[in-house]
Short mmCIF file of N, CA and C in Angstrom, two decimals:
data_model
loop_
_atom_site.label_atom_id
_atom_site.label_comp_id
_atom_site.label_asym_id
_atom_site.label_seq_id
_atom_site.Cartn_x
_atom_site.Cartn_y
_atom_site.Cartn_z
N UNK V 1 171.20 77.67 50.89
CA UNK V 1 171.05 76.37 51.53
C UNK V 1 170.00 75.57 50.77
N UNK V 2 170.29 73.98 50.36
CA UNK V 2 169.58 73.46 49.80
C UNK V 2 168.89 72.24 50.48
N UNK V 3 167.92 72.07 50.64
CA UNK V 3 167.11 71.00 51.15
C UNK V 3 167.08 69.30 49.93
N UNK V 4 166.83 68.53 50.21
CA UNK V 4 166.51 66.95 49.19
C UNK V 4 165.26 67.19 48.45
N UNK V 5 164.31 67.82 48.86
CA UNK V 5 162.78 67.72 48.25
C UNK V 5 162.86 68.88 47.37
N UNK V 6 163.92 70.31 47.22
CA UNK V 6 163.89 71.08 46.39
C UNK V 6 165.11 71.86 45.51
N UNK V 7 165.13 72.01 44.52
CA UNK V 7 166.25 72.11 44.24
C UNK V 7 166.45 74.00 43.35
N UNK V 8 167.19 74.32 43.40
CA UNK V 8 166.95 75.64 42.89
C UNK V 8 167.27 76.05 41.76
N UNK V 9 167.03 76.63 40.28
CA UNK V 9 167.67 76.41 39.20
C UNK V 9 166.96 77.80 38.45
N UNK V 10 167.71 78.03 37.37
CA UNK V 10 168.07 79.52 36.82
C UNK V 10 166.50 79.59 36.49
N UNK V 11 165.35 78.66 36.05
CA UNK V 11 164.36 78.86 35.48
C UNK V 11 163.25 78.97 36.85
N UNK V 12 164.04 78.84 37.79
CA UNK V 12 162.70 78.91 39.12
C UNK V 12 163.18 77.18 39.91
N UNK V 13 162.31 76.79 40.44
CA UNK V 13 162.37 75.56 41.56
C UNK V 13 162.06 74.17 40.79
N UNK V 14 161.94 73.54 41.46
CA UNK V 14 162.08 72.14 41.28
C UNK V 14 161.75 71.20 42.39
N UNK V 15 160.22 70.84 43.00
CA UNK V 15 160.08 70.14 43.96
C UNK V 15 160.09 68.63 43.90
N UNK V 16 160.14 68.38 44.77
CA UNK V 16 159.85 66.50 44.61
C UNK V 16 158.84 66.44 45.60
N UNK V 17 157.71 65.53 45.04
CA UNK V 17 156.42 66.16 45.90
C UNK V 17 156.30 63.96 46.05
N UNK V 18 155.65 64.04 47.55
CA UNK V 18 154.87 62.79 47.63
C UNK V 18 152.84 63.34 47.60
N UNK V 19 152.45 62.51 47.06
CA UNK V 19 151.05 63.14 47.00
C UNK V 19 150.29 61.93 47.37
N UNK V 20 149.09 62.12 48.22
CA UNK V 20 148.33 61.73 48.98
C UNK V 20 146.73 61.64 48.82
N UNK V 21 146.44 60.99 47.49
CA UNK V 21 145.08 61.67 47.34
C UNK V 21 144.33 61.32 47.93
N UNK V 22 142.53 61.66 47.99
CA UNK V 22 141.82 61.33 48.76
C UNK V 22 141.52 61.69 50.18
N UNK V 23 142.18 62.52 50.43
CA UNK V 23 142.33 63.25 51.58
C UNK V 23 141.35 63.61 52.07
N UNK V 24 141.10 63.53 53.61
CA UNK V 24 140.35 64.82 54.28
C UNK V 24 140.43 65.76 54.45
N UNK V 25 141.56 66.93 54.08
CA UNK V 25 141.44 67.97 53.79
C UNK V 25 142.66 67.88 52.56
N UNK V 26 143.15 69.57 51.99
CA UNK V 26 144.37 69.73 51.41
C UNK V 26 145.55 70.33 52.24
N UNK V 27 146.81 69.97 52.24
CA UNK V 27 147.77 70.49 53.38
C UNK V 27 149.07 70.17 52.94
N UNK V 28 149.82 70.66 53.24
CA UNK V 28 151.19 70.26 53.12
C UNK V 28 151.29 69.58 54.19
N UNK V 29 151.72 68.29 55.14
CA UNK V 29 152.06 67.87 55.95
C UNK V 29 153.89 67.53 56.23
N UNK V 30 154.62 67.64 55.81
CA UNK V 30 155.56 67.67 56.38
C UNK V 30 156.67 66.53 55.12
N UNK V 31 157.73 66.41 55.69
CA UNK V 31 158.43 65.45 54.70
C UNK V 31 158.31 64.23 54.78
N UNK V 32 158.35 63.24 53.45
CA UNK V 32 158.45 62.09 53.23
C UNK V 32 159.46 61.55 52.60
N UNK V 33 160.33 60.70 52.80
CA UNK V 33 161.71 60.12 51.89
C UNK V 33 161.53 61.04 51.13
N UNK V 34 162.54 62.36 51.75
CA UNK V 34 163.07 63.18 51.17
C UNK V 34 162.04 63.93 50.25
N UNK V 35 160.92 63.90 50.26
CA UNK V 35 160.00 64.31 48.65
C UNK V 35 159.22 65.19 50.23
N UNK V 36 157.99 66.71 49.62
CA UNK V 36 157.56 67.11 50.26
C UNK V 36 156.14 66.16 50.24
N UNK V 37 155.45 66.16 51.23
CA UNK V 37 154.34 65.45 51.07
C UNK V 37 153.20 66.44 50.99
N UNK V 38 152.36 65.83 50.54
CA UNK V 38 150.84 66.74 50.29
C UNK V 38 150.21 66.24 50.29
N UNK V 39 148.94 66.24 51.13
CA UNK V 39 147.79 65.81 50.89
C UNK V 39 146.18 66.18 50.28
N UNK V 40 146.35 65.74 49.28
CA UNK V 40 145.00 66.75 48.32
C UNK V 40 143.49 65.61 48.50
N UNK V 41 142.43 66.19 48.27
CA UNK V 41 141.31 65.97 48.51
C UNK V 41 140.81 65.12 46.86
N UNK V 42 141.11 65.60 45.90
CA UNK V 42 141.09 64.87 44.77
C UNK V 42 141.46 63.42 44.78
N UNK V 43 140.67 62.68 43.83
CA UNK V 43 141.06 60.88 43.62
C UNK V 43 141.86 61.08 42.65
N UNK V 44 142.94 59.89 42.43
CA UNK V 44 143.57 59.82 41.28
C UNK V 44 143.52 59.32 40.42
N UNK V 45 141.84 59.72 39.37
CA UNK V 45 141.19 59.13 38.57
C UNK V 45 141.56 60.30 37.27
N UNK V 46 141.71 59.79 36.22
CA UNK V 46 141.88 60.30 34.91
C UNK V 46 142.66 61.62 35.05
N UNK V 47 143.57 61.78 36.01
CA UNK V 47 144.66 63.25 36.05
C UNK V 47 143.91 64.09 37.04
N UNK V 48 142.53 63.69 37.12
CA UNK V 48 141.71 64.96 38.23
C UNK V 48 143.03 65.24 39.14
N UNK V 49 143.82 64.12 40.15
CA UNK V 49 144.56 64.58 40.99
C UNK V 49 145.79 65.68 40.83
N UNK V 50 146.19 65.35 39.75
CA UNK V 50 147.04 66.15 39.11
C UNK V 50 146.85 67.53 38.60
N UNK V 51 145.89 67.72 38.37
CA UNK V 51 144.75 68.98 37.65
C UNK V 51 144.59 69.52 39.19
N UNK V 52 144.22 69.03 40.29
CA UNK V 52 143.51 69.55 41.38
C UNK V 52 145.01 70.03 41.76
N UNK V 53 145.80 69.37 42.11
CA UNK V 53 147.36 69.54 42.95
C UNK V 53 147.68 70.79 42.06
N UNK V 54 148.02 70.82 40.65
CA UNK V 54 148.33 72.32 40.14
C UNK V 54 147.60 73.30 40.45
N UNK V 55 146.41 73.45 40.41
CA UNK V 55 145.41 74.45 40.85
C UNK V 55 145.96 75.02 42.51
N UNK V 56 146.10 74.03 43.32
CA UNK V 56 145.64 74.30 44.77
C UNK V 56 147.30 74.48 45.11
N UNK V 57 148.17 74.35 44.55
CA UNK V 57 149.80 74.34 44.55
C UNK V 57 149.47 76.06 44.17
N UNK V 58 149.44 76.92 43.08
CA UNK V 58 149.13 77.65 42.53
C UNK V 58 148.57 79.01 43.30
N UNK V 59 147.47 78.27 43.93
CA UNK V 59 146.44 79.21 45.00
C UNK V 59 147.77 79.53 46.29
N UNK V 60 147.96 78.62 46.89
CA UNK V 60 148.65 78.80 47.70
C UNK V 60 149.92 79.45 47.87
N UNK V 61 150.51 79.20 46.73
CA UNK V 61 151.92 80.02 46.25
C UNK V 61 151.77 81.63 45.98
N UNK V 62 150.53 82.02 45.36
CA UNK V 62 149.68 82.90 44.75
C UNK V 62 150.49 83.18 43.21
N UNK V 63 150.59 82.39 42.54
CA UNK V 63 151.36 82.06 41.36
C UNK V 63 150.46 81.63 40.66
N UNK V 64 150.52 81.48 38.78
CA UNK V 64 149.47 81.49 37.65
C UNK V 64 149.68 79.65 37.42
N UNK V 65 148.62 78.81 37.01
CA UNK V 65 148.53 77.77 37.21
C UNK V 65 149.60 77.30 36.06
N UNK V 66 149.63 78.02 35.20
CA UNK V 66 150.50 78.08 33.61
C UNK V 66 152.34 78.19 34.34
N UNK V 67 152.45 78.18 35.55
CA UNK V 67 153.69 78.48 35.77
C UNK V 67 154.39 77.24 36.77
N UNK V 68 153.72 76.27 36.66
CA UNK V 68 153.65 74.78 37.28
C UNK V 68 153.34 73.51 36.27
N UNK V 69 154.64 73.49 36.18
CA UNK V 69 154.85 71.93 35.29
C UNK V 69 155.07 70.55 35.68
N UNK V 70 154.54 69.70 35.43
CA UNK V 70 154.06 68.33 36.09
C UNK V 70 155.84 68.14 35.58
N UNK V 71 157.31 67.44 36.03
CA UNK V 71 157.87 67.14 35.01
C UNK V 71 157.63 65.73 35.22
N UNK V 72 157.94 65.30 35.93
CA UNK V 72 157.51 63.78 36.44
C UNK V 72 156.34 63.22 37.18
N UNK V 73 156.23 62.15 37.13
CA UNK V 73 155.22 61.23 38.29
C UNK V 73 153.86 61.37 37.81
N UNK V 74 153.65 61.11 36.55
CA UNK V 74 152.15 61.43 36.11
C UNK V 74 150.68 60.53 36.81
N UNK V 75 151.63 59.50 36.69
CA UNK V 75 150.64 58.19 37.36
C UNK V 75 151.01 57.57 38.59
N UNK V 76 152.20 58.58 39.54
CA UNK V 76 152.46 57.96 40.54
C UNK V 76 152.25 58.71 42.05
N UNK V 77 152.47 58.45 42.81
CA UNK V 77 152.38 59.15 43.83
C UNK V 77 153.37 60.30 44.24
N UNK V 78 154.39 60.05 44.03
CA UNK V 78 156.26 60.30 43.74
C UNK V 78 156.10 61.34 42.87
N UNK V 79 156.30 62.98 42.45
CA UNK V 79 155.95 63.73 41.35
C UNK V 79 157.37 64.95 41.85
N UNK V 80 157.39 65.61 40.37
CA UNK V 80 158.36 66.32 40.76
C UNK V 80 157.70 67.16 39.93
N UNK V 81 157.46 68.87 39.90
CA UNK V 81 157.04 70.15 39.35
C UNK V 81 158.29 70.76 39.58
N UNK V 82 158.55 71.18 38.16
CA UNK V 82 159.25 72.62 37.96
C UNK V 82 157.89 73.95 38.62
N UNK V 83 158.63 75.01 39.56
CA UNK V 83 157.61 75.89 39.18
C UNK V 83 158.12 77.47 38.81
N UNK V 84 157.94 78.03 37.83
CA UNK V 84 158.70 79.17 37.10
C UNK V 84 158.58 80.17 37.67
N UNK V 85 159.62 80.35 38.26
CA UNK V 85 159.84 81.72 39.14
C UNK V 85 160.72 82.93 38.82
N UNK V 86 160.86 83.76 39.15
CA UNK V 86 162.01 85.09 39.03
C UNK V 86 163.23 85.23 40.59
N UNK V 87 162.13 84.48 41.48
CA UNK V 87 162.81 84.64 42.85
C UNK V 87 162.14 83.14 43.32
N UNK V 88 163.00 82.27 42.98
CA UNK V 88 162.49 80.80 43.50
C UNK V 88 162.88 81.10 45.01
N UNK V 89 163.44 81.42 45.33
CA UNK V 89 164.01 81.72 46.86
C UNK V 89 162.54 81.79 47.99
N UNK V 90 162.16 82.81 47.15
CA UNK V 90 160.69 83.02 47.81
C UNK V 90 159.39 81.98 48.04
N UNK V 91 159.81 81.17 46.71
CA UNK V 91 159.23 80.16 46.70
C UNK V 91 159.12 79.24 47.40
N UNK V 92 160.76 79.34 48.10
CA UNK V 92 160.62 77.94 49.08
C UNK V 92 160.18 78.54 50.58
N UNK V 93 160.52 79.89 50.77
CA UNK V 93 159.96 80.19 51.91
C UNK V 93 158.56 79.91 52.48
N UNK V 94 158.06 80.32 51.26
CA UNK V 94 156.43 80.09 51.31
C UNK V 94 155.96 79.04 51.71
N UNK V 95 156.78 77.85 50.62
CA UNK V 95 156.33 76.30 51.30
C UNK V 95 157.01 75.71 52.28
N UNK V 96 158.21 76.67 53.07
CA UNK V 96 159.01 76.02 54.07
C UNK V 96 157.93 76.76 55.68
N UNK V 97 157.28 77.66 55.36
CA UNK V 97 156.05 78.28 55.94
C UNK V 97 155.16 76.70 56.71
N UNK V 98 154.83 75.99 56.01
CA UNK V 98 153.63 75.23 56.53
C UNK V 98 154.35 74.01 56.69
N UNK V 99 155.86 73.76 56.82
CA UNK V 99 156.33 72.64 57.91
C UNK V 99 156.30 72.65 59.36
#
């Protein structure tokens, strides 16, 4: 079964993330036009947000930061990460966990 915000593919997942910086805390909060939303504590000054979101994406998954690729949305809010898996399946459980 496939959801809009993720997609599943031979190299691991594929999210479509809305991101929220500036936050009062970090969280997954729930869906946005179709993209997962997140809210991270980082500003979106010189990539920090982007740098912080791989890190804390990473922690949470319990996955190596090297295994999360920005492919899109560098400067936008709107972002999509490949993240390299063996069992993406698991992957989405994890983040279907904190809806």
């Amino acid at each position: 079964m496939t959801s809009s915000w993720y997609h599943i593919r031979d190299t691991g997942l594929i999210v479509d993330l809305h991101i929220q910086p500036k936050a009062s805390c970090d969280r997954i909060c729930g869906i946005y036009n179709d993209r997962l939303k997140v809210q991270i504590m980082a500003p979106p000054v010189d990539g920090k947000a982007n740098q912080y979101l791989n890190k804390w994406l990473a922690k949470q998954l319990k996955i190596r930061k090297r295994d999360i690729e920005l492919i899109s949305g560098e400067t936008g809010r709107s972002k999509r990460v490949l993240i390299q898996h063996d069992r993406p399946e698991d992957l989405v459980a994890s983040l279907k966990r904190w809806l």
